[in-house]
Short mmCIF file of C-alpha atoms and ligand atoms in Angstrom, two decimals:
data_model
loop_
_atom_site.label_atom_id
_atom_site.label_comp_id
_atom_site.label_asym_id
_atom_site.label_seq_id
_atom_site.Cartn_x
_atom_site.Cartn_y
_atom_site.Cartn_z
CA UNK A 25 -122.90 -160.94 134.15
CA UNK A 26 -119.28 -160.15 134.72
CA UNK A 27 -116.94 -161.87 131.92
CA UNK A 28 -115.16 -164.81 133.27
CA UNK A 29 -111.68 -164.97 132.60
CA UNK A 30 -109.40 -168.23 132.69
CA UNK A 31 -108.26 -167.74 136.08
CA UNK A 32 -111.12 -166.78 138.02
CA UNK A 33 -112.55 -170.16 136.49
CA UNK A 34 -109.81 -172.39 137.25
CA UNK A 35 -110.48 -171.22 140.82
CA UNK A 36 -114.79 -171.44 140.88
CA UNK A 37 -114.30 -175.24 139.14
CA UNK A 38 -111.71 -176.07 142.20
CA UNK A 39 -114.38 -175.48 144.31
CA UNK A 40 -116.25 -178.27 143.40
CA UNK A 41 -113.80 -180.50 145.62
CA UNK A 42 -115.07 -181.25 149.17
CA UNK A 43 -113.90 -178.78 151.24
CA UNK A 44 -112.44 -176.28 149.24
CA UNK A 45 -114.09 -172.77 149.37
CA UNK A 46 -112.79 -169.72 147.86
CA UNK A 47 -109.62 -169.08 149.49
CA UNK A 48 -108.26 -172.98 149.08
CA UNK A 49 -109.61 -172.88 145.93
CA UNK A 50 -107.66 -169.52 144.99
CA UNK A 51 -104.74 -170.85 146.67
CA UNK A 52 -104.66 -174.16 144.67
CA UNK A 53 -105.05 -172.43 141.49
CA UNK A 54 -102.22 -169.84 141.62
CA UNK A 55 -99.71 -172.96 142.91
CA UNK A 56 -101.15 -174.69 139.62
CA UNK A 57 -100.13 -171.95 137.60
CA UNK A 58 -97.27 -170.28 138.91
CA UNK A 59 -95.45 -173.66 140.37
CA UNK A 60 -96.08 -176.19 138.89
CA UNK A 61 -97.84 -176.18 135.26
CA UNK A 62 -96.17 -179.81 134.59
CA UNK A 63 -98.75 -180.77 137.37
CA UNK A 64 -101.90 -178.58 136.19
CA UNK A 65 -101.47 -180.55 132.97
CA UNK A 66 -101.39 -183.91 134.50
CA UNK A 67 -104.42 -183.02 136.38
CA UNK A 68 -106.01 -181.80 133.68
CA UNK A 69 -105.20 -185.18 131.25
CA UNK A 70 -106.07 -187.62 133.95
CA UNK A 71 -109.10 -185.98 134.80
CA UNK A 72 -110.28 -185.98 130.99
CA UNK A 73 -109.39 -189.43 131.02
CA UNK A 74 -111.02 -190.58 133.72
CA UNK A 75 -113.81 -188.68 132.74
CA UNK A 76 -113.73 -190.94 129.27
CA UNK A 77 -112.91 -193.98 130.49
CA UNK A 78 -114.28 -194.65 133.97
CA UNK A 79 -117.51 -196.43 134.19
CA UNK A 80 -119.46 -198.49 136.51
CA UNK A 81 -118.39 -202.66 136.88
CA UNK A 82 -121.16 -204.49 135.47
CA UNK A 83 -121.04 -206.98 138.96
CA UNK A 84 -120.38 -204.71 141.47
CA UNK A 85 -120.58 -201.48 140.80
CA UNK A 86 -117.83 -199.53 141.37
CA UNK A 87 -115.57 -197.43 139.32
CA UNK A 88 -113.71 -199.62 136.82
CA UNK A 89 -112.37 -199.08 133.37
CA UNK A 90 -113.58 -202.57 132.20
CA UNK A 91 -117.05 -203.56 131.30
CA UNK A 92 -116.07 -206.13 134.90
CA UNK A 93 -113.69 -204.87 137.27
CA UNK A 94 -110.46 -206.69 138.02
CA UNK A 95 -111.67 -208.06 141.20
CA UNK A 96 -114.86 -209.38 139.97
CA UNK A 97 -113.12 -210.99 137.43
CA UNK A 98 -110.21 -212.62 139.49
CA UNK A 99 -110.68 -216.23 139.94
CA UNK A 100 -108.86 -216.25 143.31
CA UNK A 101 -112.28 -214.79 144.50
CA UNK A 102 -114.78 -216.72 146.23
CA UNK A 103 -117.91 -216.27 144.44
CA UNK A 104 -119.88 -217.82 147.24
CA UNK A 105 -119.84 -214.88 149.24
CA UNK A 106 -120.91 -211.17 148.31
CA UNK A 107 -120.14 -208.16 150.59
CA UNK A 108 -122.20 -204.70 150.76
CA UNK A 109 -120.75 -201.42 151.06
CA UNK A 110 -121.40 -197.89 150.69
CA UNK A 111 -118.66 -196.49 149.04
CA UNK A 112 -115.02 -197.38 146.78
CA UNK A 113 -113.16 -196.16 150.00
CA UNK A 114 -114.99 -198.60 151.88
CA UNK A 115 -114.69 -201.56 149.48
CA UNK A 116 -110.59 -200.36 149.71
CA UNK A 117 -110.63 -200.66 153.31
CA UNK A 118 -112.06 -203.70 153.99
CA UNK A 119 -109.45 -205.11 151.21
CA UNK A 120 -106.68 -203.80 153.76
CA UNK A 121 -108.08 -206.53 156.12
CA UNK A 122 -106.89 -209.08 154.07
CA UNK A 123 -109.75 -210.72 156.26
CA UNK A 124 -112.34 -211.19 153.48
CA UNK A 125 -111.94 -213.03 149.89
CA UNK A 126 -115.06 -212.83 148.69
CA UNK A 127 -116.86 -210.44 146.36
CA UNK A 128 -118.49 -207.17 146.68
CA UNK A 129 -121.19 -204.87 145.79
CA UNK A 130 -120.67 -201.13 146.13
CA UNK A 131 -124.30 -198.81 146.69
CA UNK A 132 -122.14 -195.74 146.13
CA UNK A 133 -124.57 -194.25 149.10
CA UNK A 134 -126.65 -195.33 151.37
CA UNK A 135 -130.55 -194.92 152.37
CA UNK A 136 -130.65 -191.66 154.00
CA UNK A 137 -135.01 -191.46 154.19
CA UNK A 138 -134.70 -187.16 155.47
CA UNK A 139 -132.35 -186.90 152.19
CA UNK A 140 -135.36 -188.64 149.92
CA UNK A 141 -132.71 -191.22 148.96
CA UNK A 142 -134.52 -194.82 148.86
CA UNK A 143 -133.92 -197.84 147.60
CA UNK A 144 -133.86 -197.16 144.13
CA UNK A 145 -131.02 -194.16 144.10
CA UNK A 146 -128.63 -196.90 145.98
CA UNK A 147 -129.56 -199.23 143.37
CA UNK A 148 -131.22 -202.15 145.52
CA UNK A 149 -132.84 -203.71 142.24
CA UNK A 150 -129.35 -204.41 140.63
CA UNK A 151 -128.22 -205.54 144.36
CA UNK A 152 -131.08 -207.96 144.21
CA UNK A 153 -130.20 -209.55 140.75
CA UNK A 154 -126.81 -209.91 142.03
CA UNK A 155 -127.37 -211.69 144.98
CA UNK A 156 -129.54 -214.26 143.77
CA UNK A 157 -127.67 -215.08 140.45
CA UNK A 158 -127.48 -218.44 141.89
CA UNK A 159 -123.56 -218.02 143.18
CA UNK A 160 -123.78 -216.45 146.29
CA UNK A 161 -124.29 -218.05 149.72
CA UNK A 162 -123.49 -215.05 152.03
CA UNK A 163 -124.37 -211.85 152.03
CA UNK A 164 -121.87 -210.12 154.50
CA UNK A 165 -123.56 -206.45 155.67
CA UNK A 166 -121.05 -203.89 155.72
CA UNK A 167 -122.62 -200.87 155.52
CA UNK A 168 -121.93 -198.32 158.12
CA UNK A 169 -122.69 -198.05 161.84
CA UNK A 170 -124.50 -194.58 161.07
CA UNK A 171 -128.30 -194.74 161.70
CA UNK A 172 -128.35 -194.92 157.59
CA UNK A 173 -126.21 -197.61 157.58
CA UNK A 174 -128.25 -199.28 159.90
CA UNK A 175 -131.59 -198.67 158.05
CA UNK A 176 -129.75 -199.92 154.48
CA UNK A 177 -128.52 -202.74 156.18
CA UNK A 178 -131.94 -203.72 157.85
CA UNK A 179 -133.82 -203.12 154.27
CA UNK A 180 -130.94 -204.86 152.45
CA UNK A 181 -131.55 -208.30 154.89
CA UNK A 182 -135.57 -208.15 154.65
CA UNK A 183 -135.27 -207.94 151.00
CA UNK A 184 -132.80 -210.50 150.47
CA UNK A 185 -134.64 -212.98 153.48
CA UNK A 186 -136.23 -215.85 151.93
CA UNK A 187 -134.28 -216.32 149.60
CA UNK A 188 -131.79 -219.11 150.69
CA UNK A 189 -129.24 -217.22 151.69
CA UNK A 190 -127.04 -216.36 154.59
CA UNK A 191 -127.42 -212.89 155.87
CA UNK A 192 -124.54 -211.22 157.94
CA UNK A 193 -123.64 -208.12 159.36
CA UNK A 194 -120.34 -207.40 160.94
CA UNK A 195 -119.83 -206.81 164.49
CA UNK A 196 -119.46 -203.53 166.10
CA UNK A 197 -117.40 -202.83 169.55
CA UNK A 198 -114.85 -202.07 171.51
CA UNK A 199 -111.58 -201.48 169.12
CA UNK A 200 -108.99 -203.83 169.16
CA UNK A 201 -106.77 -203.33 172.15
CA UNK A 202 -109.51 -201.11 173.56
CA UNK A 203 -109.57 -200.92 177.59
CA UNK A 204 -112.48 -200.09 178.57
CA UNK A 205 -111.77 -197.02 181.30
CA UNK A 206 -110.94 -195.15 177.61
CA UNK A 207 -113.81 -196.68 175.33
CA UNK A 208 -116.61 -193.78 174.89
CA UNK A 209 -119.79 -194.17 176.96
CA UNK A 210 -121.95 -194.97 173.52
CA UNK A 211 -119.83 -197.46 172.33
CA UNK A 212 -119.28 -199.33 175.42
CA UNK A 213 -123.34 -198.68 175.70
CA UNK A 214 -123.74 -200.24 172.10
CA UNK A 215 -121.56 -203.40 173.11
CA UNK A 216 -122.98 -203.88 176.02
CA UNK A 217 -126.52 -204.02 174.42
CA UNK A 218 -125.22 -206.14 171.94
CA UNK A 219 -123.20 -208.74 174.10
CA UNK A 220 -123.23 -212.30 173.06
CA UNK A 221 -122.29 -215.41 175.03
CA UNK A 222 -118.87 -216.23 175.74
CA UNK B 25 -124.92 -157.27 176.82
CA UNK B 26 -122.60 -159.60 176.06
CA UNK B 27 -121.46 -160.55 172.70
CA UNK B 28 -121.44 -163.96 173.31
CA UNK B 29 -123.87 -165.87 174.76
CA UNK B 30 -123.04 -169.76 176.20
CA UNK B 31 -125.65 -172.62 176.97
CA UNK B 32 -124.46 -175.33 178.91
CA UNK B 33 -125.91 -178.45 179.73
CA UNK B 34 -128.83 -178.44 177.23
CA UNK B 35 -130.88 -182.10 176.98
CA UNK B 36 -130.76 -182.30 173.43
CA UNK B 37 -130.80 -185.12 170.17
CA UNK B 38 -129.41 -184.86 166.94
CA UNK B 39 -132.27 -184.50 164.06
CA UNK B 40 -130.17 -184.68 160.97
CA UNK B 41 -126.78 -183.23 160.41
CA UNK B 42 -125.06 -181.96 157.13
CA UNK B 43 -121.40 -181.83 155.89
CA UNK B 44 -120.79 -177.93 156.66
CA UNK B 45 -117.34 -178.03 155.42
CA UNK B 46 -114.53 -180.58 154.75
CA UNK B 47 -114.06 -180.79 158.86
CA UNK B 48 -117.18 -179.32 160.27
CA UNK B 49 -120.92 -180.68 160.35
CA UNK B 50 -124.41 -178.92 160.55
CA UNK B 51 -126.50 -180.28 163.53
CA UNK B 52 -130.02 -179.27 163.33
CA UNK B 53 -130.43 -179.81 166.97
CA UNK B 54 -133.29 -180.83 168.70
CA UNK B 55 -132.97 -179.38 172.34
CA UNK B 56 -135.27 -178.78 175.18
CA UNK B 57 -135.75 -175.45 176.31
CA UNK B 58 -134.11 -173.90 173.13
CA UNK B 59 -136.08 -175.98 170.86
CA UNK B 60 -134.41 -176.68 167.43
CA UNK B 61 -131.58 -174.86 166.08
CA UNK B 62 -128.47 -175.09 163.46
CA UNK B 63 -125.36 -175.72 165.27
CA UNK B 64 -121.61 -176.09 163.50
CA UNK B 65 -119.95 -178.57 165.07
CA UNK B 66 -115.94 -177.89 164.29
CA UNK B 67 -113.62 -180.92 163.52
CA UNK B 68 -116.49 -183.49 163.31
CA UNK B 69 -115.92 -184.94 160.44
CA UNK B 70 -112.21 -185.21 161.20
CA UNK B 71 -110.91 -188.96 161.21
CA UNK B 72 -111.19 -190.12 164.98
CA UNK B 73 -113.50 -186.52 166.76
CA UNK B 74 -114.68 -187.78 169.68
CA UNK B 75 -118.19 -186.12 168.27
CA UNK B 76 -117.84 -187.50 164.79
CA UNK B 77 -119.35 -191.18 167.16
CA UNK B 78 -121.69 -188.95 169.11
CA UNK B 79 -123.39 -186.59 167.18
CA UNK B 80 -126.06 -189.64 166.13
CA UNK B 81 -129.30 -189.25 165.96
CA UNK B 82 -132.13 -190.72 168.34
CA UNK B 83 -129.43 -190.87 171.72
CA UNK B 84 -130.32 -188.42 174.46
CA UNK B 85 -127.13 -186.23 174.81
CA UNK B 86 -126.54 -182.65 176.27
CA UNK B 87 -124.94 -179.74 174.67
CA UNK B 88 -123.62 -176.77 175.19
CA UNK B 89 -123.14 -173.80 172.59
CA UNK B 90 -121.73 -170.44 172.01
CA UNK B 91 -122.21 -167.30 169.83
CA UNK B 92 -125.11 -165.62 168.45
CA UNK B 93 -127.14 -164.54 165.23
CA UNK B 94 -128.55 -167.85 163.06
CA UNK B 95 -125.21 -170.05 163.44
CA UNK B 96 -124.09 -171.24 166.85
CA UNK B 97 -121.33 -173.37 167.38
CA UNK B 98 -121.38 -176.67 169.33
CA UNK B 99 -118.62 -176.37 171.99
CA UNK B 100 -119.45 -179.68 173.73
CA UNK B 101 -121.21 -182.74 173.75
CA UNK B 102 -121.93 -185.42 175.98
CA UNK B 103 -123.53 -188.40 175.50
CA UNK B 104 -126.34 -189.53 177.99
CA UNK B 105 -127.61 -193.00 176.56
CA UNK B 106 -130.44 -194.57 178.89
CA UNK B 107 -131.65 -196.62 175.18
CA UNK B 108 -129.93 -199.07 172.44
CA UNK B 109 -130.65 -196.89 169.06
CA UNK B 110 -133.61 -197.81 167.28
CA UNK B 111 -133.03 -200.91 165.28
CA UNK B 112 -134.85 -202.35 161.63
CA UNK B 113 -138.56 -200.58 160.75
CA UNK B 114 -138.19 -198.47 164.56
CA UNK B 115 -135.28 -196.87 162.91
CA UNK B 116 -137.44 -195.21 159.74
CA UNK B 117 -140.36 -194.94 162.56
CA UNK B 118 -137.24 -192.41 163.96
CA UNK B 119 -136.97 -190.62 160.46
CA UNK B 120 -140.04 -190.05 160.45
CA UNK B 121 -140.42 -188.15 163.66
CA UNK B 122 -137.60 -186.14 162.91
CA UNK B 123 -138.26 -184.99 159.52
CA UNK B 124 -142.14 -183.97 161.29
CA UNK B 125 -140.11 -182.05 163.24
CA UNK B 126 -137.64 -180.35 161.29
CA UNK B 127 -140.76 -179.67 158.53
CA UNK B 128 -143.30 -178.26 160.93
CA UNK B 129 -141.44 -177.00 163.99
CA UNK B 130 -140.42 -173.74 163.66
CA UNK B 131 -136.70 -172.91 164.98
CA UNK B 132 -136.20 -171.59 168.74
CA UNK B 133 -139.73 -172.42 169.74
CA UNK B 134 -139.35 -174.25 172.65
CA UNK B 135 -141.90 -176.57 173.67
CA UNK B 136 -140.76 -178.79 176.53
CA UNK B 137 -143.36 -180.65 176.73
CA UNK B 138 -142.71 -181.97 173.80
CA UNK B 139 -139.25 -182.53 174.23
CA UNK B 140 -140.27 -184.76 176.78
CA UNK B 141 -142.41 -186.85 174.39
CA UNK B 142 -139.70 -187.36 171.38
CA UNK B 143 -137.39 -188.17 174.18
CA UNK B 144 -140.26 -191.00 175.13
CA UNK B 145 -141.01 -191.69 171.74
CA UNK B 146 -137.71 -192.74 170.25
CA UNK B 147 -137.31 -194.64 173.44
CA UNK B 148 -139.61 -196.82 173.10
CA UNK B 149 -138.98 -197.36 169.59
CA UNK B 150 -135.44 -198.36 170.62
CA UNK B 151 -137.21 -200.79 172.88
CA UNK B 152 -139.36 -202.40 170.00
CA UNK B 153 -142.44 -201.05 170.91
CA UNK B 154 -145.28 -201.47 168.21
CA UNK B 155 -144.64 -198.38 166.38
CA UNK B 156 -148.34 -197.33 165.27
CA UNK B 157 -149.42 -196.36 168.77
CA UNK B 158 -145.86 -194.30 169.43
CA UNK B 159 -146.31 -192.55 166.04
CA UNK B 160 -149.95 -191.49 166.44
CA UNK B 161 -149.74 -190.48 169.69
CA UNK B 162 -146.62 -188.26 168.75
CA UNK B 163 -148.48 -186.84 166.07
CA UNK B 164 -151.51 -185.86 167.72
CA UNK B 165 -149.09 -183.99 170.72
CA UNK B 166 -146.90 -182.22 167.92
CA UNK B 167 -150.35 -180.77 166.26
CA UNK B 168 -151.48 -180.10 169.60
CA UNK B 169 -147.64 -178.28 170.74
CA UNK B 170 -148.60 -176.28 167.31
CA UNK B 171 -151.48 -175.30 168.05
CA UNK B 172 -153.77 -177.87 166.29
CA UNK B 173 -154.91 -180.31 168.70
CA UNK B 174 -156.78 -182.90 167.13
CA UNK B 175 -160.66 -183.08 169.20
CA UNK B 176 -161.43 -186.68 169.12
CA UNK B 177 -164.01 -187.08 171.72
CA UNK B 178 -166.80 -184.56 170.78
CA UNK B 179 -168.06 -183.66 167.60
CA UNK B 180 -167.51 -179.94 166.60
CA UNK B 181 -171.03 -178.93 165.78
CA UNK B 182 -173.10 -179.92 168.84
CA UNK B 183 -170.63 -180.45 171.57
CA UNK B 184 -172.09 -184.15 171.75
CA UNK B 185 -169.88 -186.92 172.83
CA UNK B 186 -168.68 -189.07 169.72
CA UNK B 187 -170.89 -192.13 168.99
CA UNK B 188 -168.51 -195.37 167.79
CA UNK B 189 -170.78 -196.24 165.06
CA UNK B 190 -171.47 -192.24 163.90
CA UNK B 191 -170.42 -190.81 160.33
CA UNK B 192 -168.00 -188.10 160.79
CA UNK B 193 -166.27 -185.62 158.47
CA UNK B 194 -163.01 -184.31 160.67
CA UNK B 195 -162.52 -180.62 158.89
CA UNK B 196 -158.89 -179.90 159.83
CA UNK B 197 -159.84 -176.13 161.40
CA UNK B 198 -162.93 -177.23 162.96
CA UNK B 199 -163.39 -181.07 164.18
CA UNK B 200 -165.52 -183.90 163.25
CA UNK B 201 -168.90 -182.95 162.60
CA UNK B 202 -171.45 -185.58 162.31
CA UNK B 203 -173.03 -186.39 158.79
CA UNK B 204 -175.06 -188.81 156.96
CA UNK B 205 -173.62 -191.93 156.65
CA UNK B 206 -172.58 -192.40 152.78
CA UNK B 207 -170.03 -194.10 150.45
CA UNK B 208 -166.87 -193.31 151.74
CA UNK B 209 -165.11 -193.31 149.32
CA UNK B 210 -161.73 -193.16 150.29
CA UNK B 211 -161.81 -189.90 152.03
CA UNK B 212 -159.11 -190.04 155.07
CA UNK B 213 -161.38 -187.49 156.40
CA UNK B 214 -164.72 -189.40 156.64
CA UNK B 215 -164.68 -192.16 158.92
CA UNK B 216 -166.27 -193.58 161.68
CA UNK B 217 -166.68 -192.55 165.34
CA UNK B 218 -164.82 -195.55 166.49
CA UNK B 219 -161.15 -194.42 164.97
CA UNK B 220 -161.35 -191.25 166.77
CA UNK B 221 -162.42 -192.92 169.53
CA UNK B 222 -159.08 -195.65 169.22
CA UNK B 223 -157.09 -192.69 168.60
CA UNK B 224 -158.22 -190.94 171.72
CA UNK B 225 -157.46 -194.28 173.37
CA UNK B 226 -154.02 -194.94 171.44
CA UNK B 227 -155.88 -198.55 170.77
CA UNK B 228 -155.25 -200.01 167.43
CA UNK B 229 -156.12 -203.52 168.05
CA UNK B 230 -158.32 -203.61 164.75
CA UNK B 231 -156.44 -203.45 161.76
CA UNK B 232 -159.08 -201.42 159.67
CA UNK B 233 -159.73 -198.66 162.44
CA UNK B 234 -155.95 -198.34 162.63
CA UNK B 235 -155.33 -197.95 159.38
CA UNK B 236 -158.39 -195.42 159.12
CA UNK B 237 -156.28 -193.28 162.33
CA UNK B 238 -153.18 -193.41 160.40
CA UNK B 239 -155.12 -191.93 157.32
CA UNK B 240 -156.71 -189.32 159.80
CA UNK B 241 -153.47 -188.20 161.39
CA UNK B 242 -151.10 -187.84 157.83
CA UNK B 243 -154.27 -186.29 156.33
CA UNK B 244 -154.37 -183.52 159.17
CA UNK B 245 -150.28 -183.62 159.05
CA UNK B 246 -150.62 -182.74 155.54
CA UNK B 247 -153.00 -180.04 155.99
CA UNK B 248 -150.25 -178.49 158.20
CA UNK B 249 -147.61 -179.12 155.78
CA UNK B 250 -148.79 -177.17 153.29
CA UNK B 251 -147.81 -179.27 149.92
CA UNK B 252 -144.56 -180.23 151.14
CA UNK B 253 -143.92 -183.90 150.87
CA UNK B 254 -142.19 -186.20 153.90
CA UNK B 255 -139.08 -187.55 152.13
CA UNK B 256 -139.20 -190.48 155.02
CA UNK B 257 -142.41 -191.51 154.01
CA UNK B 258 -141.70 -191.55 150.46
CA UNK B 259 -138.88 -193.92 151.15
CA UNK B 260 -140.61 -195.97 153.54
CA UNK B 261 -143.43 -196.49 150.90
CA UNK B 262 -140.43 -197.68 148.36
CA UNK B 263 -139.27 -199.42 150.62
CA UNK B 264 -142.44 -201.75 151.12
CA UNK B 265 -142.86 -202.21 147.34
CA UNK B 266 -139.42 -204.41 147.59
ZN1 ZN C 26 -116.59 -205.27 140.07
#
């Protein structure tokens, strides 16, 4: 094995990021170094920190400092109705809606059956001891309009039928202000099939 | 010779697809006279790609590719649609094909035929068909595109026509072969005359000879897969104990 020195591992542990192969990673490390070390030791305290500190929210899963995040413990929440998502960024983007108020429950993933994830990598028992903790009213199904999505969302409504609750999904379509002579063929497809009276 | 080589126009589906880079996918594409093959398709997992909504599985869409050697890439893609996508238990029914596929298939072994019959397949599972009849029958045509087909309707031995109430051992390389009637005990492979007689029929009106055919067919899909286990049935199996 060929001795590793500092640099050369700076760059192979920047290339466990998304999307960064050697030559981003290379190029990320020598700006690090050479421009801006104040940075490269921010990055390197806040990732130790987070590393510490960051854990999962007892109620819904995500990433939270707290034993329960901040917005599980807000009381401006409506506890009545629980929304499921796959990921954080998710959960963040349906906050920019400003459309929802209720509460949420992040899988971090999503049943992907070719992958071997199932129902208990995404964490469907802790979902199901959620749900029912005697609160909730509405599940809202936001999972994603991916054939995975579809297949968590499906599983996620048969296990939680029968059970008193209200089971939603949201709507898929045309986008907002969409004509239709510039909507793609499968969407317009998808809405058609899905039409509902008017 | 060219250095490049396009195909345009290809029927094709998506069988799975991986993160290939930060923009880019893998498509292990499913197409019809190509059979399956790894294509990169650039900029796909860009925010708004016009393929990042296409490139789904179990929709009938054409392609067209470029380049050479084991990595082509995707240059276009056009949806054709003619189905909804498979909805609730059709849509792991649709997992399952596809992982049969991508597990026993071997890439650029084009069999058009059975092309044809996913194509049918996941259409009428996007139609709600009852799924045990569209999964046996693909089965049996996959083993039989391989190489394998399944003889239902005379035993192996004699060449005689299969009796419905007849004790048969199916040996995967050989057939059934008629034997004493004895405990069963629980082997997929010793059953009645009947369930290969409802499997050669695609009837599975009678809940124990259907579940005897499904035990047939993953037995003999097993045989084939040499140890491997089908992630999708894993799941689906989790997914009942709910
Ligand atoms: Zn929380």
């Amino acid at each position: 094995m060929k001795p590793v020195n500092a640099v050369d591992e700076l760059i192979e542990a920047l290339r466990c990021l998304p999307g960064v192969g050697p030559k981003s990673a290379q190029r990320m490390a020598f700006h690090l170094l050479q421009h801006d070390p104040a940075g490269a030791q921010r990055l390197g305290a806040a990732l130790a920190r987070a590393l510490a500190s960051v854990r999962r929210c007892a109620r819904c899963n995500t990433f939270t400092e707290e034993e329960v995040c901040a917005l599980c413990a807000s009381p401006k929440r409506d506890p009545s109705a629980l929304c499921i998502v796959e990921t954080p960024a998710d959960l963040a983007t349906m906050e920019q809606t400003m459309a929802y108020r209720g509460h949420y429950f992040v899988l971090m993933g999503r049943l992907s059956p070719l992958d071997g994830v199932g129902p208990h990598e995404i964490g469907l028992d802790r979902l199901l001891a959620r749900a029912t903790d005697g609160a909730v009213k509405e599940v809202v199904l936001a999972t994603n309009f991916t054939n995975e999505g579809e297949a968590t969302a499906h599983y996620i409504g048969e296990m939680l039928r029968d059970r008193g609750l209200r089971i939603t999904r949201i709507a898929r379509g045309i986008p907002v202000g969409g004509e239709l002579e510039y909507v793609d063929a499968g969407t317009l497809a998808q809405a058609f099939y899905e039409r509902r009276p008017a | 010779m060219s250095s490049r080589q396009r195909v345009d126009h290809q029927p094709a589906f998506v069988l799975h697809a991986y993160p290939y880079s930060e923009t880019s996918l893998l498509v292990e594409a499913y197409t019809r006279a190509h059979g399956r093959l790894p294509l990169v398709a650039k900029g796909a997992r860009r925010q708004g790609s016009a393929l990042r909504g296409a490139l789904l599985a179990f929709q009938p869409l054409t392609f067209a590719w470029s380049g050479r050697g084991e990595v082509r890439t995707l240059v276009r893609c056009d949806w054709q649609g003619g189905h909804p996508l498979p909805r609730g238990q059709a849509l792991l029914c649709g997992f399952y094909l596809n992982e049969l596929l991508l597990r026993l298939l071997p890439r650029e072994d084009p069999h058009e035929l059975l092309f044809d019959h996913y194509a049918q397949a996941v259409a009428r599972l996007a139609a709600g068909a009852a799924s045990a009849p569209v999964l046996r029958a693909f089965e049996r045509r996959l083993l039989q595109e391989l190489g394998y087909a399944v003889a239902l309707e005379r035993d192996a031995a004699s060449g005689a026509a299969i009796e419905p109430d007849g004790t048969y051992r199916y040996e995967p390389e050989r057939g059934p072969i008629p034997v004493l009637p004895g405990a069963a005990g629980g082997d997929p492979l010793l059953l009645k005359g009947r369930v290969l007689l409802a499997l050669a029929r695609d009837d599975y009106a009678d809940a124990a000879t259907a579940a005897a055919a499904r035990d047939l067919m993953r037995a003999l899909i097993d045989h084939r897969l040499d140890r491997q286990t089908l992630h999708s049935r894993t799941v689906f199996r989790a997914l009942q104990d709910l």
